[in-house]
Coordinates of C-alpha atoms in Angstrom, one line a residue:
M1 CA 287.2 269.4 -24.3
E2 CA 285.0 267.4 -26.9
Q3 CA 284.6 269.9 -29.9
D4 CA 281.0 271.5 -29.9
T5 CA 279.5 270.3 -33.5
S6 CA 276.0 270.2 -32.3
G7 CA 275.3 273.8 -34.2
A8 CA 277.0 272.3 -37.4
R9 CA 275.0 269.3 -37.9
L10 CA 271.6 271.3 -37.7
V11 CA 272.8 274.1 -40.2
E12 CA 270.7 272.7 -42.9
A13 CA 267.9 271.4 -41.0
V14 CA 266.4 274.5 -39.8
G15 CA 263.0 275.0 -40.7
T16 CA 261.0 278.3 -41.5
P17 CA 258.7 280.4 -39.3
D18 CA 256.2 278.8 -40.0
D19 CA 256.9 275.5 -38.4
T20 CA 254.9 276.0 -35.2
T21 CA 252.2 273.4 -33.8
A22 CA 251.4 276.9 -30.9
A23 CA 248.5 279.0 -32.3
P24 CA 249.2 281.3 -35.0
E25 CA 251.2 284.9 -34.6
V26 CA 251.5 287.9 -36.1
A27 CA 255.0 288.5 -36.9
A28 CA 256.8 291.0 -35.1
S29 CA 257.0 294.2 -37.2
T30 CA 260.6 294.6 -36.4
P31 CA 263.3 292.0 -35.1
A32 CA 264.2 291.4 -31.4
V33 CA 267.0 294.4 -30.3
T34 CA 270.3 293.4 -30.7
V35 CA 273.0 294.2 -28.1
T36 CA 276.9 293.7 -29.0
P37 CA 280.1 294.5 -27.1
T38 CA 280.5 297.9 -28.4
D39 CA 276.7 298.9 -27.0
P40 CA 277.0 300.8 -23.9
R41 CA 274.3 298.6 -22.6
Y42 CA 276.2 295.4 -22.8
A43 CA 277.9 295.9 -19.6
D44 CA 274.2 295.9 -17.9
L45 CA 272.9 293.1 -19.6
T46 CA 275.7 290.4 -19.2
R47 CA 275.3 290.7 -15.5
G48 CA 272.7 288.9 -13.2
Y49 CA 272.0 288.5 -9.7
N50 CA 275.2 286.9 -8.8
L51 CA 277.9 289.1 -9.5
R52 CA 280.3 286.2 -9.6
W53 CA 279.6 285.6 -13.0
V54 CA 279.6 287.8 -15.9
H55 CA 278.6 286.6 -19.4
S56 CA 280.5 287.7 -22.5
P57 CA 278.4 286.5 -25.5
E58 CA 278.8 287.6 -28.8
A59 CA 275.1 289.3 -29.2
I60 CA 272.1 289.6 -26.9
R61 CA 268.7 289.3 -28.3
L62 CA 266.3 291.1 -26.0
V63 CA 263.0 289.5 -27.5
Q64 CA 259.5 290.7 -27.1
S65 CA 257.5 287.6 -28.5
R66 CA 257.3 284.3 -29.3
R67 CA 258.0 284.9 -33.1
Q68 CA 261.5 286.8 -31.9
V69 CA 262.2 283.8 -29.6
E70 CA 261.7 281.4 -32.4
D71 CA 263.5 283.7 -34.6
A72 CA 266.7 284.0 -32.3
V73 CA 266.8 280.1 -31.9
R74 CA 266.7 279.7 -35.9
E75 CA 269.6 281.9 -36.3
A76 CA 271.8 280.9 -33.8
V77 CA 271.3 277.2 -35.0
R78 CA 271.8 277.9 -38.3
A79 CA 275.2 279.9 -37.2
G80 CA 276.4 277.1 -35.1
K81 CA 275.9 279.3 -32.2
R82 CA 275.4 278.3 -28.6
I83 CA 272.5 279.6 -26.8
A84 CA 272.2 280.7 -23.5
V85 CA 268.6 281.7 -21.7
R86 CA 267.9 284.4 -19.4
S87 CA 264.8 285.8 -17.7
G88 CA 265.5 287.3 -14.2
G89 CA 269.3 286.7 -14.0
H90 CA 269.1 285.1 -10.8
C91 CA 271.0 281.8 -11.6
Y92 CA 273.5 280.7 -8.6
E93 CA 276.0 279.2 -11.0
G94 CA 277.8 280.5 -14.6
F95 CA 275.3 278.3 -16.7
G96 CA 275.0 281.7 -18.9
T97 CA 278.4 282.4 -19.5
D98 CA 279.5 279.9 -22.3
G99 CA 276.7 280.9 -24.5
Q100 CA 277.6 282.8 -27.9
I101 CA 273.9 284.3 -28.3
L102 CA 272.0 285.0 -25.3
I103 CA 268.4 285.1 -25.6
D104 CA 267.0 287.5 -22.8
L105 CA 263.2 287.1 -22.2
S106 CA 263.1 290.2 -19.6
N107 CA 260.7 292.4 -21.8
M108 CA 258.3 289.1 -21.9
N109 CA 256.7 290.0 -18.4
T110 CA 252.9 290.4 -19.0
V111 CA 250.6 288.9 -16.7
T112 CA 246.6 288.0 -18.1
F113 CA 243.7 286.4 -17.8
D114 CA 243.1 283.7 -20.8
G115 CA 239.7 283.3 -21.1
Q116 CA 240.0 280.4 -23.7
R117 CA 241.8 278.2 -21.7
G118 CA 240.4 279.4 -18.3
A119 CA 243.9 280.1 -17.0
F120 CA 246.3 282.9 -16.0
A121 CA 248.9 283.4 -18.8
V122 CA 252.3 284.7 -17.5
E123 CA 255.2 285.4 -19.7
P124 CA 258.5 284.1 -18.5
G125 CA 260.4 287.4 -18.1
A126 CA 258.0 288.8 -15.3
T127 CA 259.1 289.1 -11.8
L128 CA 257.7 287.4 -8.9
G129 CA 257.0 290.8 -7.6
E130 CA 255.2 291.8 -10.9
V131 CA 253.2 288.4 -10.9
Y132 CA 252.3 288.8 -7.0
E133 CA 251.1 292.4 -7.8
A134 CA 249.0 291.9 -11.1
L135 CA 247.0 288.6 -9.9
Y136 CA 246.4 290.2 -6.6
E137 CA 245.4 293.8 -7.6
T138 CA 243.6 292.7 -10.5
W139 CA 241.8 289.2 -9.3
G140 CA 242.7 288.9 -5.4
V141 CA 244.6 285.7 -6.2
T142 CA 248.4 284.9 -6.1
L143 CA 250.8 282.2 -6.6
P144 CA 252.9 280.0 -4.1
G145 CA 256.2 281.4 -5.3
G146 CA 259.4 282.3 -3.8
A147 CA 260.4 284.9 -1.1
C148 CA 262.4 287.1 -3.5
P149 CA 260.4 289.5 -5.6
S150 CA 263.3 290.1 -8.1
V151 CA 263.5 286.4 -9.2
G152 CA 262.1 285.6 -12.6
I153 CA 259.2 283.3 -13.0
G154 CA 260.7 281.8 -16.1
G155 CA 263.4 279.7 -14.0
H156 CA 261.6 279.5 -11.0
V157 CA 258.3 277.5 -12.3
V158 CA 260.3 274.8 -14.1
G159 CA 262.8 274.2 -11.0
G160 CA 259.7 273.5 -8.7
G161 CA 259.2 277.2 -6.9
H162 CA 258.5 277.7 -3.3
G163 CA 258.0 280.2 -0.6
P164 CA 255.9 281.8 1.7
L165 CA 252.7 280.3 1.0
S166 CA 254.0 276.8 -0.1
R167 CA 253.0 275.1 2.9
L168 CA 249.3 276.3 2.8
H169 CA 249.3 276.0 -1.0
G170 CA 251.6 274.0 -2.4
L171 CA 254.6 274.7 -4.7
T172 CA 254.5 277.4 -7.5
T173 CA 254.9 274.1 -10.5
D174 CA 251.6 272.7 -8.6
Y175 CA 249.6 275.1 -10.3
L176 CA 251.1 274.4 -13.7
H177 CA 248.3 274.4 -16.4
A178 CA 249.8 274.5 -19.6
V179 CA 253.3 275.8 -21.0
E180 CA 254.4 277.1 -24.3
V181 CA 257.8 275.9 -25.1
V182 CA 260.1 276.8 -28.5
T183 CA 262.2 273.9 -28.9
V184 CA 264.3 272.1 -31.9
N185 CA 262.8 268.6 -33.3
A186 CA 264.6 265.6 -34.6
A187 CA 264.3 267.2 -38.1
G188 CA 266.2 270.0 -36.8
R189 CA 263.0 272.6 -37.1
V190 CA 262.4 275.2 -34.9
I191 CA 258.8 274.5 -33.4
T192 CA 256.6 275.6 -30.7
T193 CA 254.4 273.5 -28.6
V194 CA 251.9 274.0 -26.3
A195 CA 251.4 271.2 -23.7
T196 CA 249.0 270.9 -21.1
R197 CA 248.2 268.8 -17.6
D198 CA 245.6 267.3 -19.6
D199 CA 248.1 266.1 -22.3
W200 CA 249.6 264.6 -19.3
L201 CA 246.6 262.9 -17.6
Q202 CA 245.1 261.5 -21.0
K203 CA 248.7 260.1 -21.8
R204 CA 249.6 262.1 -25.2
P205 CA 253.2 262.6 -26.0
K206 CA 253.4 266.1 -25.5
G207 CA 252.2 265.7 -21.9
A208 CA 255.8 264.6 -21.0
L209 CA 257.1 268.4 -22.2
W210 CA 254.3 269.7 -19.5
W211 CA 255.7 267.4 -16.8
A212 CA 259.2 268.0 -17.4
H213 CA 258.6 271.7 -16.6
T214 CA 257.1 270.8 -13.0
G215 CA 260.5 270.3 -11.4
G216 CA 262.8 269.2 -14.5
G217 CA 264.9 272.2 -14.3
G218 CA 265.6 275.5 -16.9
G219 CA 267.7 275.2 -19.6
N220 CA 267.2 271.5 -20.4
F221 CA 264.2 271.5 -23.1
G222 CA 263.5 274.6 -24.7
I223 CA 262.9 278.3 -24.1
V224 CA 259.7 278.6 -22.4
T225 CA 257.6 281.8 -23.9
K226 CA 254.2 281.1 -21.6
Y227 CA 253.0 279.7 -18.6
W228 CA 249.1 279.4 -17.9
F229 CA 248.3 278.8 -14.5
R230 CA 245.1 277.5 -12.3
T231 CA 244.7 275.5 -9.4
P232 CA 244.1 271.7 -10.5
G233 CA 240.6 270.5 -10.8
S234 CA 239.1 274.0 -11.7
R235 CA 236.8 274.9 -14.0
G236 CA 234.8 277.8 -15.1
S237 CA 235.4 281.4 -16.4
N238 CA 236.0 283.7 -12.9
P239 CA 239.3 284.2 -12.7
T240 CA 238.7 285.1 -9.0
K241 CA 238.1 281.5 -8.2
L242 CA 241.3 280.0 -10.4
L243 CA 243.8 280.4 -8.1
P244 CA 244.4 280.6 -4.0
K245 CA 243.5 283.7 -2.2
P246 CA 246.6 284.6 0.0
P247 CA 245.6 286.2 3.6
G248 CA 244.5 289.2 3.8
Q249 CA 247.2 290.3 6.5
V250 CA 250.0 288.5 7.8
F251 CA 252.2 288.8 10.9
V252 CA 255.9 289.1 9.8
S253 CA 258.6 288.6 12.4
T254 CA 262.5 288.4 13.5
V255 CA 263.5 286.5 16.6
T256 CA 267.0 287.3 17.2
W257 CA 269.6 285.6 19.4
P258 CA 272.8 287.6 20.7
W259 CA 276.0 284.9 20.0
Y260 CA 277.2 286.1 23.0
E261 CA 274.5 284.3 25.0
V262 CA 274.5 281.1 23.1
D263 CA 276.8 278.4 23.6
E264 CA 276.7 274.8 22.2
A265 CA 274.1 273.4 24.5
A266 CA 271.9 276.6 23.8
F267 CA 272.8 276.3 19.9
T268 CA 271.8 272.5 20.0
R269 CA 268.7 273.2 21.9
L270 CA 267.5 275.7 19.4
V271 CA 268.1 273.4 16.3
K272 CA 266.6 270.5 17.8
N273 CA 263.7 272.5 19.0
F274 CA 263.1 274.0 15.5
G275 CA 263.6 270.5 13.7
S276 CA 261.4 268.7 16.0
W277 CA 258.5 271.4 15.3
C278 CA 259.1 271.1 11.5
E279 CA 258.5 267.3 12.2
R280 CA 255.6 267.6 14.0
Y281 CA 253.8 269.9 11.1
R282 CA 255.4 268.3 8.6
A283 CA 251.8 267.4 6.9
A284 CA 248.7 269.6 5.5
G285 CA 245.7 270.3 7.9
T286 CA 247.2 271.8 11.0
P287 CA 246.5 275.3 12.2
Y288 CA 250.3 276.0 11.4
D289 CA 249.9 275.5 7.7
S290 CA 250.2 279.2 6.8
L291 CA 253.4 279.5 8.9
Y292 CA 256.6 280.1 6.9
T293 CA 259.6 280.1 8.7
Q294 CA 263.4 280.5 8.5
F295 CA 265.9 279.5 11.1
Q296 CA 269.2 281.8 10.0
P297 CA 272.0 280.7 12.0
T298 CA 275.4 282.8 11.1
P299 CA 279.1 283.0 12.0
R300 CA 279.7 284.2 15.2
A301 CA 281.2 287.6 13.6
A302 CA 277.7 288.3 12.7
G303 CA 277.1 289.1 16.6
S304 CA 273.7 287.6 16.6
F305 CA 271.5 285.1 14.5
S306 CA 268.0 285.4 13.7
M307 CA 264.7 283.3 12.9
V308 CA 262.1 284.9 10.2
A309 CA 258.5 284.2 10.0
Q310 CA 255.4 284.8 8.1
F311 CA 251.9 283.9 9.3
D312 CA 248.5 284.6 8.3
A313 CA 247.3 287.0 10.4
T314 CA 243.6 286.5 10.0
G315 CA 243.4 283.1 11.3
P316 CA 241.6 282.4 14.5
D317 CA 243.8 282.5 17.5
A318 CA 246.5 283.7 14.9
E319 CA 248.8 285.7 17.8
R320 CA 248.7 282.7 20.3
L321 CA 249.6 280.3 18.1
L322 CA 252.6 282.4 16.6
N323 CA 253.8 283.1 20.2
E324 CA 253.4 279.3 20.9
F325 CA 255.5 278.7 17.9
F326 CA 258.2 280.8 19.2
A327 CA 258.1 279.4 22.9
A328 CA 258.0 275.9 21.4
V329 CA 261.1 277.0 19.5
G330 CA 262.7 278.7 22.4
E331 CA 262.1 275.7 24.8
G332 CA 264.6 275.2 27.3
V333 CA 267.4 277.1 25.7
G334 CA 267.7 279.7 28.7
V335 CA 268.4 282.5 26.6
T336 CA 265.6 285.4 26.1
P337 CA 265.7 286.2 22.2
R338 CA 264.6 289.7 21.0
I339 CA 260.8 289.3 19.1
D340 CA 259.7 291.8 16.7
T341 CA 256.6 291.5 15.2
M342 CA 254.7 293.5 12.5
R343 CA 251.0 293.1 10.7
L344 CA 251.4 294.1 7.3
P345 CA 248.8 293.5 4.2
W346 CA 249.9 290.3 2.4
L347 CA 250.9 292.4 -0.7
H348 CA 252.9 294.9 1.3
A349 CA 254.7 291.8 3.1
T350 CA 256.2 290.3 -0.4
G351 CA 258.9 292.9 -0.5
W352 CA 259.5 292.6 3.3
P353 CA 263.1 292.7 3.6
G354 CA 263.3 290.2 6.5
L355 CA 262.3 287.5 4.1
A356 CA 264.1 288.4 0.9
G357 CA 266.8 290.2 2.4
P358 CA 268.7 293.8 1.1
N359 CA 268.1 293.4 -2.9
T360 CA 271.9 294.8 -2.9
P361 CA 273.0 294.9 -6.7
T362 CA 276.7 294.4 -5.8
F363 CA 277.4 291.0 -4.1
S364 CA 278.9 287.8 -5.1
F365 CA 278.0 284.5 -3.7
K366 CA 278.0 280.7 -3.6
A367 CA 275.2 278.4 -2.3
K368 CA 274.8 275.1 -1.6
S369 CA 271.1 273.1 -0.6
A370 CA 269.9 269.9 0.9
Y371 CA 266.5 268.6 1.8
Q372 CA 266.1 267.3 5.5
R373 CA 263.7 264.3 5.9
R374 CA 263.5 264.9 9.5
A375 CA 265.3 266.9 12.6
L376 CA 268.8 266.9 12.4
P377 CA 270.6 264.2 14.1
D378 CA 273.3 265.3 16.7
R379 CA 276.3 264.7 14.5
Q380 CA 275.2 267.1 11.8
I381 CA 274.6 269.6 14.9
Q382 CA 277.9 269.7 15.8
A383 CA 279.5 270.0 12.8
I384 CA 276.8 273.0 12.2
Y385 CA 277.9 274.6 15.5
R386 CA 281.5 274.0 14.5
H387 CA 282.1 275.8 11.7
L388 CA 279.8 278.6 12.8
S389 CA 281.2 278.9 15.9
E390 CA 284.7 277.5 15.9
V391 CA 286.2 277.9 12.4
E392 CA 287.7 281.3 12.4
Y393 CA 285.3 283.0 9.2
P394 CA 284.7 286.5 10.0
N395 CA 282.1 287.1 7.6
P396 CA 278.6 288.4 8.8
A397 CA 277.0 287.5 5.4
A398 CA 277.4 283.9 5.6
R399 CA 274.2 282.1 7.0
L400 CA 272.7 278.8 7.0
L401 CA 269.0 279.1 6.4
M402 CA 266.6 276.1 7.9
I403 CA 263.4 276.8 5.9
G404 CA 260.4 275.0 7.1
F405 CA 258.9 272.9 4.5
G406 CA 255.8 270.3 4.3
G407 CA 252.3 271.1 4.7
R408 CA 250.7 271.1 1.4
T409 CA 254.0 270.4 -0.4
N410 CA 253.9 267.0 1.1
A411 CA 250.5 266.2 -0.2
V412 CA 251.6 265.5 -3.6
S413 CA 253.1 262.3 -4.7
R414 CA 256.9 262.4 -5.7
R415 CA 256.2 261.3 -9.2
A416 CA 253.1 263.1 -10.0
T417 CA 255.5 266.1 -10.7
A418 CA 258.9 266.3 -11.7
F419 CA 260.0 267.7 -8.3
A420 CA 260.4 264.8 -6.4
H421 CA 261.5 266.0 -2.6
R422 CA 257.9 265.7 -1.5
D423 CA 258.2 264.2 2.3
S424 CA 260.8 267.1 3.4
V425 CA 260.3 268.7 6.6
M426 CA 263.3 271.2 6.0
E427 CA 265.3 272.8 3.1
M428 CA 268.5 273.8 4.1
H429 CA 270.2 276.4 2.3
Y430 CA 273.9 277.3 2.6
V431 CA 275.1 280.7 1.4
T432 CA 277.9 283.0 1.7
A433 CA 278.3 286.4 0.0
W434 CA 281.4 288.6 -0.5
A435 CA 282.3 292.4 -2.4
P436 CA 283.0 291.3 -6.1
E437 CA 286.5 292.8 -5.6
A438 CA 287.3 290.3 -3.0
D439 CA 289.2 287.2 -3.2
E440 CA 286.9 284.5 -3.3
A441 CA 288.7 281.5 -2.5
P442 CA 288.4 281.8 1.3
H443 CA 284.8 282.5 1.3
V444 CA 284.0 279.1 -1.2
Q445 CA 286.6 276.9 0.8
W446 CA 284.7 278.0 4.0
L447 CA 281.1 277.0 2.3
R448 CA 282.8 273.5 0.6
D449 CA 284.2 272.8 4.4
F450 CA 281.0 273.4 6.1
Y451 CA 278.7 271.4 3.9
A452 CA 281.2 268.5 3.4
A453 CA 281.3 268.4 7.4
V454 CA 277.6 268.4 7.7
Y455 CA 277.1 265.5 5.3
G456 CA 280.6 263.7 5.6
D457 CA 278.6 260.3 6.4
T458 CA 277.2 260.2 3.0
G459 CA 280.2 261.1 0.8
G460 CA 279.7 265.3 1.4
V461 CA 276.5 265.3 -0.2
P462 CA 272.8 265.0 1.2
L463 CA 271.8 261.6 0.1
T464 CA 268.2 260.4 -0.2
N465 CA 267.7 258.2 3.0
D466 CA 265.9 258.6 6.2
D467 CA 267.6 261.8 7.3
T468 CA 268.0 263.8 3.9
D469 CA 266.7 264.1 0.2
G470 CA 269.1 265.4 -2.5
C471 CA 269.3 269.0 -3.5
Y472 CA 267.1 271.5 -5.1
F473 CA 267.8 272.5 -8.6
N474 CA 266.9 276.1 -8.6
Y475 CA 269.9 276.2 -6.2
P476 CA 272.5 274.7 -8.4
D477 CA 275.5 273.6 -7.1
V478 CA 278.4 272.7 -9.5
D479 CA 280.4 270.9 -7.2
L480 CA 278.1 268.2 -7.0
D481 CA 280.0 267.1 -10.1
D482 CA 283.6 267.2 -8.7
Y483 CA 284.8 264.1 -6.8
T484 CA 286.5 266.5 -4.8
Y485 CA 283.6 267.4 -3.0
N486 CA 280.9 264.7 -4.2
R487 CA 282.5 261.2 -3.3
S488 CA 279.3 259.4 -2.8
G489 CA 279.2 257.9 -6.5
V490 CA 275.3 259.3 -6.6
S491 CA 275.6 262.1 -9.3
A492 CA 274.0 265.5 -9.3
H493 CA 271.4 264.7 -11.5
R494 CA 270.4 262.1 -9.3
L495 CA 270.6 264.0 -6.2
Y496 CA 268.4 266.9 -8.1
Y497 CA 265.8 264.9 -9.5
G498 CA 265.6 261.4 -7.6
E499 CA 263.6 258.7 -8.8
N500 CA 262.2 261.0 -11.7
Y501 CA 265.8 261.1 -13.3
E502 CA 265.0 258.7 -16.1
A503 CA 261.7 260.2 -17.2
L504 CA 263.4 263.4 -17.3
V505 CA 266.3 262.1 -19.4
A506 CA 263.5 260.8 -21.8
A507 CA 261.7 264.3 -22.3
K508 CA 264.9 265.5 -22.8
A509 CA 265.4 263.2 -25.5
A510 CA 262.4 263.5 -27.0
F511 CA 261.9 267.7 -27.0
D512 CA 265.7 268.2 -27.3
P513 CA 267.3 265.6 -29.0
H514 CA 270.2 267.6 -30.7
D515 CA 270.8 269.1 -27.2
V516 CA 270.6 272.9 -28.4
F517 CA 269.2 273.6 -25.1
R518 CA 272.2 272.9 -22.4
H519 CA 274.4 274.4 -19.8
T520 CA 277.1 272.9 -17.3
Q521 CA 274.4 270.6 -15.2
S522 CA 271.8 270.2 -17.9
L523 CA 270.1 266.8 -18.5
P524 CA 271.9 264.4 -21.1
V525 CA 270.6 263.2 -24.3
K526 CA 270.3 259.5 -24.7

């Protein structure tokens, strides 16, 4: 392995605390809380959502302000220590396990309205649930973020961010107005830059930093200490009009099919029906803009599989439209599913376990992703059925989530943000989970074989072609860098970023020229 000398190169160049282009901030009266391996808190703070990965840093800095982040970065660089960063701790892969200093942003979690900028200021440690609650209860607005309320917004936004309201309102990152980022410049000085959408539109150099945070992936450019959000083009001082309003009430539904009644013909028809519906309603401006749905086939060992859905209950003919959707998916299948529907207030529904799943703190998992540009062809459906129904894998915790995409997400051009997957009809999310003490090998191998079979015609990965369009960076997968599993000749970076890859590399070179902020799949420096 190549020796890591980037920290040593920067030791003599580290700047002073006053090297910042952000608005002045009063220095913290106390330094960041530091936790080391002898501290009883260490075991909790080195574990995240995926217990497959446990961090072992020399120290954890629990920061509470931008100034503390700057100081922590300056100290780490001066000492030649590699940095890892965490906001919500939901990283799918072990990107933080090789950091010597872990900068934990979880205590930076405020959500406020910034009247001077005319935008909502959100710190990176706030969870999605905290953001939804603060925005809705105080101002009656929201962001179209993910379905899992415990995810930290810090990494969610910079990877793109999508969820139950994305077909209606677009991605989380589509509402990014400005970003405050701690970086290390070419002179080796720790600086903080605020970059805005206007900087990008007016072609100012720092605009590239804003654009890079609209889908360029966390851990690539610096440490975000604040996001500002508002609807593009909105103006004024009334915060109730500067972000979307969610539906007042929603239908939340679970449709369940027993495996013993579903043969290959019935399964094929279900998948085709679901994919055809997603194709038909891929554009914005239809009666189904507010319908978010996940078709979730599981291995036969689970006994049954489901489809979950959320739909605006306040729209005209909402109940009829929802039932017509269920009928369209079930047409010609010959199996009558069980359908359970509740009508819930929207904020309450953001914590509904039918969408987010049980938030157990005790499991390990491996996941993969793909974007689908049209309904699945027969060869892919056959591979899915075979690995769920015929391959012996007695794990009911595994599943394929076929997530309806499109709507407002597809109304933005592929280059307008760093998130390039703007003409997809479904996002495919392959996942399997197991108890941390269990042998992970059979679980990981089953998932790898499953994925390889579905994309066998294109080297084991979803290339950008008529059918598929790469992968989602927020569901990172290190197998994409391994020729054993990716024989396509197309890199993981190209699968994540498509035609935006070169511009992101240029942003990396401009704002992190010494590669201070890096992980296993971070962008290279030119």
